[in-house]
XYZ file of N, CA and C in Angstrom:
678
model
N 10.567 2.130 -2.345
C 10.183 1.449 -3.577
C 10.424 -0.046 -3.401
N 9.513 -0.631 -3.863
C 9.858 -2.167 -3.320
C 10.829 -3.030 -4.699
N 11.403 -4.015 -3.889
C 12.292 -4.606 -4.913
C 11.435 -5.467 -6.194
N 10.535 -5.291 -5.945
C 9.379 -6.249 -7.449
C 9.850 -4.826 -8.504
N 9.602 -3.669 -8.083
C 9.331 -3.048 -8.987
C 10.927 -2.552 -9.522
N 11.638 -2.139 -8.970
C 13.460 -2.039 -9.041
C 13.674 -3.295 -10.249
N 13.301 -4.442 -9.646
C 13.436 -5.480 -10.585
C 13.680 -5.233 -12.230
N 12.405 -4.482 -12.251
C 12.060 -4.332 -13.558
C 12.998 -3.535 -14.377
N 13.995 -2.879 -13.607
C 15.281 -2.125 -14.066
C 15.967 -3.164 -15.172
N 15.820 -4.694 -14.969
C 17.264 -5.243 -15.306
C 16.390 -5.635 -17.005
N 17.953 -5.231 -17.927
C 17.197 -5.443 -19.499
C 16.858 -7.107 -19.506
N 15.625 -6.848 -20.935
C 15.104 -8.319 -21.432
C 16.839 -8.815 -21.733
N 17.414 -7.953 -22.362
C 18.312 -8.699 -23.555
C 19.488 -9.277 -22.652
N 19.452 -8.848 -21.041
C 20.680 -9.155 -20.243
C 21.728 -8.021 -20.321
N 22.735 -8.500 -19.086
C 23.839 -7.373 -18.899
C 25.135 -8.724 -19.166
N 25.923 -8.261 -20.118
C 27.271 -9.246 -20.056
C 28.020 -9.362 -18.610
N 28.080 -10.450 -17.933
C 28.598 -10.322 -16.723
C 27.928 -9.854 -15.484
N 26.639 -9.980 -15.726
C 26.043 -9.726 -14.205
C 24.848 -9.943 -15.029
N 24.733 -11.627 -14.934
C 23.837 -12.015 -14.873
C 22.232 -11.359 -13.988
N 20.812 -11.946 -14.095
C 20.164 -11.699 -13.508
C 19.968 -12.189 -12.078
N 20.557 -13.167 -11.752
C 20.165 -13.680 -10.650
C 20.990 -13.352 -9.842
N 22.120 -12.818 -10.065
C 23.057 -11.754 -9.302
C 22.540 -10.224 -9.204
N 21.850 -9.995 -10.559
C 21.147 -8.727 -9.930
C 20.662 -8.345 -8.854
N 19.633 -9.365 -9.175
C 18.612 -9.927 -7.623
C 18.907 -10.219 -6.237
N 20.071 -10.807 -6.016
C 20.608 -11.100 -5.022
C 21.524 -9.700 -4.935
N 21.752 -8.796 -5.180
C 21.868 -7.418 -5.201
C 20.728 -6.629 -4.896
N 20.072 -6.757 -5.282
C 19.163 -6.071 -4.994
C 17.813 -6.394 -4.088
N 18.003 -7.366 -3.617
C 17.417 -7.871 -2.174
C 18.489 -7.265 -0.667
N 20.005 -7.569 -1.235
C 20.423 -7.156 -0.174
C 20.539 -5.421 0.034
N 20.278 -4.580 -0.914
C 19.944 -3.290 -1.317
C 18.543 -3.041 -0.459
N 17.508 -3.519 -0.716
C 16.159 -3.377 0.000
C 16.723 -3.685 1.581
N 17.201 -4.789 1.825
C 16.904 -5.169 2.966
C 17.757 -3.648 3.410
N 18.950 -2.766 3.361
C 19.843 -2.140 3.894
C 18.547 -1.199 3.963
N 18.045 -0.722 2.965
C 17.229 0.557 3.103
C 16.240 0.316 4.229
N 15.250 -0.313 4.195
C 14.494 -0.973 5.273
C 14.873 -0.672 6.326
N 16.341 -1.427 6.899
C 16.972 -1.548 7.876
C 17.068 -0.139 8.673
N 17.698 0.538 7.705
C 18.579 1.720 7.953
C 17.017 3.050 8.360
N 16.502 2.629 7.934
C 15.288 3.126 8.520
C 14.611 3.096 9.867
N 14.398 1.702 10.100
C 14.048 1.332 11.368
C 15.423 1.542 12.190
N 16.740 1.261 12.098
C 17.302 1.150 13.342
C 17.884 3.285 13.690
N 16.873 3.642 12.207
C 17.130 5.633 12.304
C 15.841 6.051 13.311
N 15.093 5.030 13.791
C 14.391 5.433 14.533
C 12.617 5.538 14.199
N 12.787 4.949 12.880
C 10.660 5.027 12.043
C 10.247 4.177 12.499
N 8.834 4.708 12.764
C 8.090 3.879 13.693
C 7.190 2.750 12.558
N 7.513 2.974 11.383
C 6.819 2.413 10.425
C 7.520 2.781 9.114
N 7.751 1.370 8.539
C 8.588 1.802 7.232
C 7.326 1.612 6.311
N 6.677 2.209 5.107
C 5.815 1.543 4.134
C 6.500 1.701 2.526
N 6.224 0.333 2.086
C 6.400 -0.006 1.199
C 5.638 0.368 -0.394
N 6.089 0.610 -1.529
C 5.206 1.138 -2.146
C 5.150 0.048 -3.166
N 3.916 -0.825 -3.465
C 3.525 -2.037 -4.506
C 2.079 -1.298 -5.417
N 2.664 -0.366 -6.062
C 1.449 -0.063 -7.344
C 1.204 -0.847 -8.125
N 2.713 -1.783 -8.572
C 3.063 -2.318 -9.887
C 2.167 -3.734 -9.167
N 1.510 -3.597 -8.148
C 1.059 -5.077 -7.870
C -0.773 -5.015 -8.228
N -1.457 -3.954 -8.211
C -2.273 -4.229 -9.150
C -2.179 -4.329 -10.173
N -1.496 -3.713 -11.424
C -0.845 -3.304 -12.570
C -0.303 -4.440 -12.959
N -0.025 -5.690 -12.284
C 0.380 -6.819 -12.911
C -0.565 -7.858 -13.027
N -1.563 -7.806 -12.915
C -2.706 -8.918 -12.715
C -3.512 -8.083 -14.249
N -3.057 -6.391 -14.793
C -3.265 -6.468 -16.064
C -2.498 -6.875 -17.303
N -1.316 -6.811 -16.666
C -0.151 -7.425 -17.474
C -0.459 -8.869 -17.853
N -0.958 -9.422 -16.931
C -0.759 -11.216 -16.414
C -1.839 -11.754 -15.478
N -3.466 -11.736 -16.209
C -4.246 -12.361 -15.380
C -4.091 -13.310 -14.752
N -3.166 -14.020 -15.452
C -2.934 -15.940 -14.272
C -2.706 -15.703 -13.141
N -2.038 -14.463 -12.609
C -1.469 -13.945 -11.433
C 0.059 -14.377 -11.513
N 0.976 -15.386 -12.191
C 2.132 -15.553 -11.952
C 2.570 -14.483 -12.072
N 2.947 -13.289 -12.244
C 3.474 -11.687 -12.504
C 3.634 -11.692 -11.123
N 2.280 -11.399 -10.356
C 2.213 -10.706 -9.176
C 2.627 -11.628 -8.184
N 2.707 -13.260 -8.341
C 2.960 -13.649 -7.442
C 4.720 -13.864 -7.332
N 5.479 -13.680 -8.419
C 6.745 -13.547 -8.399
C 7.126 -12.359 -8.161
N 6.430 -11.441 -7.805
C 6.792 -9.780 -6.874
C 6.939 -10.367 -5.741
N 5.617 -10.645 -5.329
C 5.638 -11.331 -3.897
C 6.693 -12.210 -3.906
N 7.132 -12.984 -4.333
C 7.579 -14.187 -3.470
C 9.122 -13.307 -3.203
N 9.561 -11.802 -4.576
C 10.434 -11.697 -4.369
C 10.740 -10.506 -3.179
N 9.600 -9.595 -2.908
C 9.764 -8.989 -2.220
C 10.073 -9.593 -0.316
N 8.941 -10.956 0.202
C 8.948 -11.634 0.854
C 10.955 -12.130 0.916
N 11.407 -12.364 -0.141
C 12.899 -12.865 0.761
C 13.561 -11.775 1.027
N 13.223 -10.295 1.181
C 13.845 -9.396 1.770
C 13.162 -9.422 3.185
N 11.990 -8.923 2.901
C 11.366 -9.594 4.542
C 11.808 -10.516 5.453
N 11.888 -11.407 4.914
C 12.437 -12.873 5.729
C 13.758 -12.868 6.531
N 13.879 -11.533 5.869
C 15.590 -11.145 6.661
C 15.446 -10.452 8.151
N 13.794 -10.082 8.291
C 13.550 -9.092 9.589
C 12.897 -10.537 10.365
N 13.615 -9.688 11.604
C 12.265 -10.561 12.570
C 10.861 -10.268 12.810
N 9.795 -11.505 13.164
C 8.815 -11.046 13.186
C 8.817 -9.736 13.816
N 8.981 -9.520 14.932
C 8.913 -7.975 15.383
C 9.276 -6.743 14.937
N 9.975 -6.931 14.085
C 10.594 -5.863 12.846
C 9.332 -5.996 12.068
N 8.999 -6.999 11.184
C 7.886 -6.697 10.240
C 6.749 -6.098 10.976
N 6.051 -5.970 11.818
C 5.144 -5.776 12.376
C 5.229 -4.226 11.909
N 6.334 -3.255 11.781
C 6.669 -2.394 11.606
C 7.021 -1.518 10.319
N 6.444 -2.661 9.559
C 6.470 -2.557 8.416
C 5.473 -3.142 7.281
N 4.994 -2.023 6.538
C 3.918 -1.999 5.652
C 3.913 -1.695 3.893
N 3.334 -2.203 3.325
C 2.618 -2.219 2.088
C 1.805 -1.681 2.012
N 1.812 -0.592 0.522
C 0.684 -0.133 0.084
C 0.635 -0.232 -1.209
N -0.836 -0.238 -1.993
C -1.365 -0.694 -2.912
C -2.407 0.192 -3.461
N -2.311 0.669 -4.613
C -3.219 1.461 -5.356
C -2.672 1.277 -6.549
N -4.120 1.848 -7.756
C -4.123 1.791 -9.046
C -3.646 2.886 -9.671
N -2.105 3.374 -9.345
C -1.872 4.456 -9.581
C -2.433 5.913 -9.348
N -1.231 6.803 -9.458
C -1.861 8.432 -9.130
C -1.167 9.435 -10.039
N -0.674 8.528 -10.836
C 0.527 9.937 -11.906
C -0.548 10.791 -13.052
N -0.723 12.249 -12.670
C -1.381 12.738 -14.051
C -2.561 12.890 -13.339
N -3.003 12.787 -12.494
C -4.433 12.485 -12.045
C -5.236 11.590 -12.278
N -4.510 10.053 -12.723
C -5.350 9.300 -13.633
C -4.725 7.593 -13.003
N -5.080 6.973 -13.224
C -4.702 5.482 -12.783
C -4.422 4.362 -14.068
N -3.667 3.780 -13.730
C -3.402 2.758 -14.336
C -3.616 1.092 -14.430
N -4.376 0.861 -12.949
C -5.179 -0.612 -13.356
C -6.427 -0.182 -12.077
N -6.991 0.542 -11.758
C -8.625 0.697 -11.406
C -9.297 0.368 -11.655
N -9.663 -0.950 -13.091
C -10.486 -1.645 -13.706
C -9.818 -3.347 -13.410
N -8.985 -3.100 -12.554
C -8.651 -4.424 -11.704
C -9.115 -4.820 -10.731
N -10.149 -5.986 -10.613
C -11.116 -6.177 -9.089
C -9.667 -6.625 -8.300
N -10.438 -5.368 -7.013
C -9.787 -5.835 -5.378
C -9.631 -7.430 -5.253
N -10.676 -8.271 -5.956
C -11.254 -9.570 -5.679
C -9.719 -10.438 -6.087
N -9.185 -10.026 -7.135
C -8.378 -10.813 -7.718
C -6.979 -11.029 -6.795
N -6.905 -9.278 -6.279
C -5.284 -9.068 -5.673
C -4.909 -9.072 -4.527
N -6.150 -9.138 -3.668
C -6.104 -9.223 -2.126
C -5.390 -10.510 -1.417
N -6.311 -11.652 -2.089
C -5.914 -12.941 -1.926
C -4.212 -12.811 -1.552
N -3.678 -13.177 -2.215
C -2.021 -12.823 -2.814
C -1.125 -11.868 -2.056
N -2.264 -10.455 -2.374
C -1.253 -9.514 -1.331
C -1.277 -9.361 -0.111
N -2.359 -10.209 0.750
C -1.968 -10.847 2.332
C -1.274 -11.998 2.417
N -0.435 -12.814 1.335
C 0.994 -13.196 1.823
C 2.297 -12.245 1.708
N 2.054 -11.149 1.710
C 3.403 -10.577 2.264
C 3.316 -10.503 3.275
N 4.628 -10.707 4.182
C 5.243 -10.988 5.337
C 5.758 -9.547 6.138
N 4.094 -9.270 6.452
C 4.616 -7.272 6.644
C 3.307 -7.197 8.426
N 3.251 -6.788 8.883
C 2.338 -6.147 9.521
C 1.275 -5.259 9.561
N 1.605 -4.337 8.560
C 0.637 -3.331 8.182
C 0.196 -3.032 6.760
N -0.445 -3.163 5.793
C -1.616 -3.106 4.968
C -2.359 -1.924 4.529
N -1.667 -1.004 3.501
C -2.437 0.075 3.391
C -3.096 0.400 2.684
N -4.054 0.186 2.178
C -5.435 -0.025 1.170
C -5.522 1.332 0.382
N -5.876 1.386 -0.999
C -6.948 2.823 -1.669
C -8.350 2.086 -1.390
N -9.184 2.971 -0.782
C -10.434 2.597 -0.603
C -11.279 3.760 -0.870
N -10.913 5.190 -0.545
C -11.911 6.382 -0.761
C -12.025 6.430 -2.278
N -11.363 6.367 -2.894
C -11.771 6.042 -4.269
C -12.860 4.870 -5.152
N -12.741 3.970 -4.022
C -13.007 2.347 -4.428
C -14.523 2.778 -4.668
N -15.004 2.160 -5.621
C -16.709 2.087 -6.373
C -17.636 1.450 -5.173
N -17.260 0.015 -4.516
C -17.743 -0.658 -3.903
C -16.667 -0.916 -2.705
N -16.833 0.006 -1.699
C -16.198 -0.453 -0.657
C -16.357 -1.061 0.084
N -17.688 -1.447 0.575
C -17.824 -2.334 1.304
C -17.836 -3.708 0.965
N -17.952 -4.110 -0.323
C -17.952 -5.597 -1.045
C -16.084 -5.359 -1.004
N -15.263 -4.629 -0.717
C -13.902 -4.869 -0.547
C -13.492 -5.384 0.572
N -13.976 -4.492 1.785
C -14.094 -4.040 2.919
C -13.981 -5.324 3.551
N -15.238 -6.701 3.083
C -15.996 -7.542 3.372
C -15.187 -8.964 3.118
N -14.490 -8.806 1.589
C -13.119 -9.266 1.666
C -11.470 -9.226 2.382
N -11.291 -8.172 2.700
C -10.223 -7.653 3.626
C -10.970 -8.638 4.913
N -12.017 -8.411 5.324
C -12.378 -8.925 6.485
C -12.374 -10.036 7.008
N -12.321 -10.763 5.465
C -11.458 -12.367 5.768
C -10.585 -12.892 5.619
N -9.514 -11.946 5.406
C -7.994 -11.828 5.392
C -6.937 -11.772 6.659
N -7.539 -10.619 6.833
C -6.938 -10.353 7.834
C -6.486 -11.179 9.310
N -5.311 -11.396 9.606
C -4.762 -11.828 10.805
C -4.902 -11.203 11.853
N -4.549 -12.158 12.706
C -4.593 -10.949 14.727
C -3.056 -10.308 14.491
N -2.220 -10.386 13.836
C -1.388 -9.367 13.965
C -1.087 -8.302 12.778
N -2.015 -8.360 12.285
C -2.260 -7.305 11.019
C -3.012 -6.202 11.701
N -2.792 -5.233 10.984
C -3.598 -3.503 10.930
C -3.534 -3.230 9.501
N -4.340 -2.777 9.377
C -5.379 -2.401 7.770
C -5.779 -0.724 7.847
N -4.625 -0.442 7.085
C -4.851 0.745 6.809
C -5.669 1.197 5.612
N -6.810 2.024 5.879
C -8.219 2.107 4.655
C -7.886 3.507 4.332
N -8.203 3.715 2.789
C -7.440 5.131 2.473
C -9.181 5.584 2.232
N -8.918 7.019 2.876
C -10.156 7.886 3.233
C -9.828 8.992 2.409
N -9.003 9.648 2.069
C -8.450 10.376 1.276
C -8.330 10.141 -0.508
N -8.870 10.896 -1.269
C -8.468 10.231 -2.429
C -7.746 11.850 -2.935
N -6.264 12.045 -3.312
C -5.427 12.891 -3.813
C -5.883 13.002 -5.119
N -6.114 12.077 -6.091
C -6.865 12.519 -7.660
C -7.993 13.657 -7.743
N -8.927 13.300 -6.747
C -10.260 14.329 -6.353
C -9.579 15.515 -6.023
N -10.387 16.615 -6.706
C -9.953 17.858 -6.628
C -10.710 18.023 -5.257
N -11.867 17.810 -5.048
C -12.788 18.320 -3.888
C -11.880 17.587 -2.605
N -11.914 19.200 -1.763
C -11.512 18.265 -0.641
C -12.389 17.990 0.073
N -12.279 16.788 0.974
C -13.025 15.757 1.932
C -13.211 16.378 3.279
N -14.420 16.414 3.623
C -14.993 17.214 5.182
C -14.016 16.049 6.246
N -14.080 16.563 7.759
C -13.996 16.120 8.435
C -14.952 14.138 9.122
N -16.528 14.662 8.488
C -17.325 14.634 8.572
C -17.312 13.433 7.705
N -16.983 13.585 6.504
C -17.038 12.440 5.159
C -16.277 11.539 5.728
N -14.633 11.804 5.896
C -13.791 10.819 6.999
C -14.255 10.045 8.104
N -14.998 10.841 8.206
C -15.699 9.882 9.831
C -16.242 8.793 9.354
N -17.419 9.110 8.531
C -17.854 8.010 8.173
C -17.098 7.173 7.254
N -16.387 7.267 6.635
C -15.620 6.210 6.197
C -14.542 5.544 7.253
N -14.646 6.256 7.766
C -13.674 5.223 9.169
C -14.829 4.178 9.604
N -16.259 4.684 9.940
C -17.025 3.930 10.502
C -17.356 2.960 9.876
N -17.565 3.165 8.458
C -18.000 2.116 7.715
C -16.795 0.824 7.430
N -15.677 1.238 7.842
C -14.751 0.294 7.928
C -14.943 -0.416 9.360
N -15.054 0.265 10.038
C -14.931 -0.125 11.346
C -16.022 -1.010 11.962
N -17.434 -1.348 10.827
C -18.403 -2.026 10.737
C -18.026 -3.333 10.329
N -16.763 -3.190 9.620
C -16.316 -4.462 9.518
C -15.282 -5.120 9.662
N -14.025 -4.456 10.405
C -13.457 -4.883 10.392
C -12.966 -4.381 12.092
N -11.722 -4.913 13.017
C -11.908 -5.115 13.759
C -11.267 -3.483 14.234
N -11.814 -3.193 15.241
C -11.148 -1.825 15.503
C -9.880 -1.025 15.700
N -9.568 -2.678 16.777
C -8.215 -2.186 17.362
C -6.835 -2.598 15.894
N -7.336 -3.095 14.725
C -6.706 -3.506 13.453
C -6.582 -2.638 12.474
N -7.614 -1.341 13.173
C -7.666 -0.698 11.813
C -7.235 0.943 11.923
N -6.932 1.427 10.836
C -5.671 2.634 10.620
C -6.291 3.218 9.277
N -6.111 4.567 9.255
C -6.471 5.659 8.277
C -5.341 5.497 7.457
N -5.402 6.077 5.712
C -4.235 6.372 5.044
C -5.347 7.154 3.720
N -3.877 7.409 3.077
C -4.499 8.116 1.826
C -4.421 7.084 0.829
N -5.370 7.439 -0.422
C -5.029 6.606 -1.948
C -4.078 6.547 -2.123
N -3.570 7.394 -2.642
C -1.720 7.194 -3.263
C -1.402 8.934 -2.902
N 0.103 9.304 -3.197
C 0.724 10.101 -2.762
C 0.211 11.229 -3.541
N 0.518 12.538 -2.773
C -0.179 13.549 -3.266
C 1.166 14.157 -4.601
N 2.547 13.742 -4.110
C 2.852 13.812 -5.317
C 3.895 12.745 -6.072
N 2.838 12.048 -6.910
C 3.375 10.760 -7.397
C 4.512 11.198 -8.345
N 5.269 10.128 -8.577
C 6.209 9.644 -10.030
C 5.795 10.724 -11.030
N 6.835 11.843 -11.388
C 6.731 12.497 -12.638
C 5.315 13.522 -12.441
N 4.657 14.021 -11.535
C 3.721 14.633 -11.337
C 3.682 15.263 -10.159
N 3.899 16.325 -9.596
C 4.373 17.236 -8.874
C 3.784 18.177 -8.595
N 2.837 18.724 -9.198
C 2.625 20.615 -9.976
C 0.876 20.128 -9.564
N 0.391 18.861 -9.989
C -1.488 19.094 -10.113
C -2.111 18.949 -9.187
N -1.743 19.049 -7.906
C -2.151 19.569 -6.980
C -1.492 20.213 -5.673
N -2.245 21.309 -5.443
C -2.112 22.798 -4.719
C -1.307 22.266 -3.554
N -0.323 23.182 -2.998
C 0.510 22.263 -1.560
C -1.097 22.968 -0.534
N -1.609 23.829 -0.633
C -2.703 24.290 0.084
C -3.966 23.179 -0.121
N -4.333 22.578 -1.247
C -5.495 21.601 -0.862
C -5.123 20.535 -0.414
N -3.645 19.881 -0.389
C -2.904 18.604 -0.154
C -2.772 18.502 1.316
N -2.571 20.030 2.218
C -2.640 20.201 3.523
C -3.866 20.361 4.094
N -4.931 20.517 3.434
C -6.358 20.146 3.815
C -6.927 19.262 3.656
N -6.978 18.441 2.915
C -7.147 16.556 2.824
C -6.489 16.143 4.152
N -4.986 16.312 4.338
C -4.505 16.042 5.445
C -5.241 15.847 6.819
N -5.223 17.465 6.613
C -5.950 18.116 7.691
C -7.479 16.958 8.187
N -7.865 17.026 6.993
C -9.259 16.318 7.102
C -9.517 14.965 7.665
N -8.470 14.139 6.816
C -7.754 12.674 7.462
C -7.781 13.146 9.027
N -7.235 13.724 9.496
C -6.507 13.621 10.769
C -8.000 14.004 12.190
N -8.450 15.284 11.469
C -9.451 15.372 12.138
C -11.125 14.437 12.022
N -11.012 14.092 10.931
C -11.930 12.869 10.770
C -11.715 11.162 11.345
N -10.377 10.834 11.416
C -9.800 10.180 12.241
C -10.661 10.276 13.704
N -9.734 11.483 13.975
C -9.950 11.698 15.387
C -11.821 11.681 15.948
N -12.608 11.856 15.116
C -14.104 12.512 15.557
C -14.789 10.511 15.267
N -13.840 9.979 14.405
C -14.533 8.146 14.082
C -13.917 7.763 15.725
N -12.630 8.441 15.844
C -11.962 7.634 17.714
C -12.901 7.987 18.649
N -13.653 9.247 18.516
C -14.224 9.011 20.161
C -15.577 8.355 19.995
N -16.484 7.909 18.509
C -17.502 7.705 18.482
C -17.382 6.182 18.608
N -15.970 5.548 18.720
C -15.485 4.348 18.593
C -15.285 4.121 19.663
N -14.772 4.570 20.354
C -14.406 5.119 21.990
C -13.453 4.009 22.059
N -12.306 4.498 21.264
C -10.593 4.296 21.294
C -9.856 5.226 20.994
């Protein structure tokens, strides 16, 4: 869980004696331990979870919301070395609790900008859901750094129907039309079982989406021939 959203733990009205800005500085050094304690347990990839970062550009069109996530999540980062972040990723979707979303009527256009200054390596997109993916796709494409990987979610967990092998492929390809190959990485929308929602979908269709990801993956690698 990233520290933007933890944040939001501390009351409007204040705590007597622990101020907010001691919170914070608590709870940066809290993120950074978890992080840590991850990578030096041996993950080859820690990812980060920023829902609340579309979800704040409805809160707060100016963007100051979202850009004070960022700036606060970034001074936990700043604690890794580049080679540590590389190893570490962000992901971003319009929610998944209930089967239903909570800012999906937020253009990609607005939040992308912004959410390629976090100080991460890896980038994990909802895109199988997305209306217009390739007008996203097309944006990501001028974002992106030589040491970034862009993970495009092919999977959407809300959809009851599960996704062919076949459907995956081509959504790998159609990413892969635009963006650079050796940069780019499969993922899902959001988790199959989000915050407070557990039960609405089958552990049997959740292992066939999987399934599908993995083998649709694999059938976009050899037509990619990587």
């Amino acid at each position: 869980i990233s520290a933007s959203a933890l944040s939001l733990l501390y009351p409007a009205s204040g705590t007597p004696g622990y101020p907010r800005t001691a919170f914070l500085a608590d709870l940066v050094d809290e993120a950074e331990e978890d992080i840590r304690g991850s990578i030096n347990g041996g993950a080859a990839s820690v990812q980060i979870d920023f829902t609340e970062g579309r979800l704040s550009l409805k809160l707060d069109p100016s963007g100051n919301l979202l850009r004070s996530f960022i700036a606060l999540n970034n001074q936990v980062l700043e604690r890794f070395t580049p080679d540590e972040r590389r190893h570490i990723g962000v992901h971003v979707c319009p929610g998944g609790d209930h089967d239903s979303t909570h800012s999906a009527d937020v253009d990609y256009a607005a939040l992308l900008p912004d959410l390629f200054q976090w100080k991460v390596g890896r980038f994990y997109l909802q895109m199988a859901s997305e209306p217009d993916r390739k007008r996203v796709l097309g944006i990501v494409s001028q974002l992106i750094q030589p040491d970034h990987i862009v993970f495009v979610g092919v999977i959407d967990p809300i959809n009851p129907d599960i996704e062919t092998a076949a459907l995956v492929r081509d959504r790998v390809l159609e990413a892969a039309a635009l963006l650079p190959v050796k940069q780019l990485g499969t993922t899902d929308d959001c988790g199959f079982a989000p915050f407070a929602d557990d039960i609405s979908t089958a552990r049997e269709t959740a292992f066939s989406k999987i399934r599908a990801r993995v083998e649709g993956t694999q059938l976009a690698s050899s037509e990619l021939g990587v």
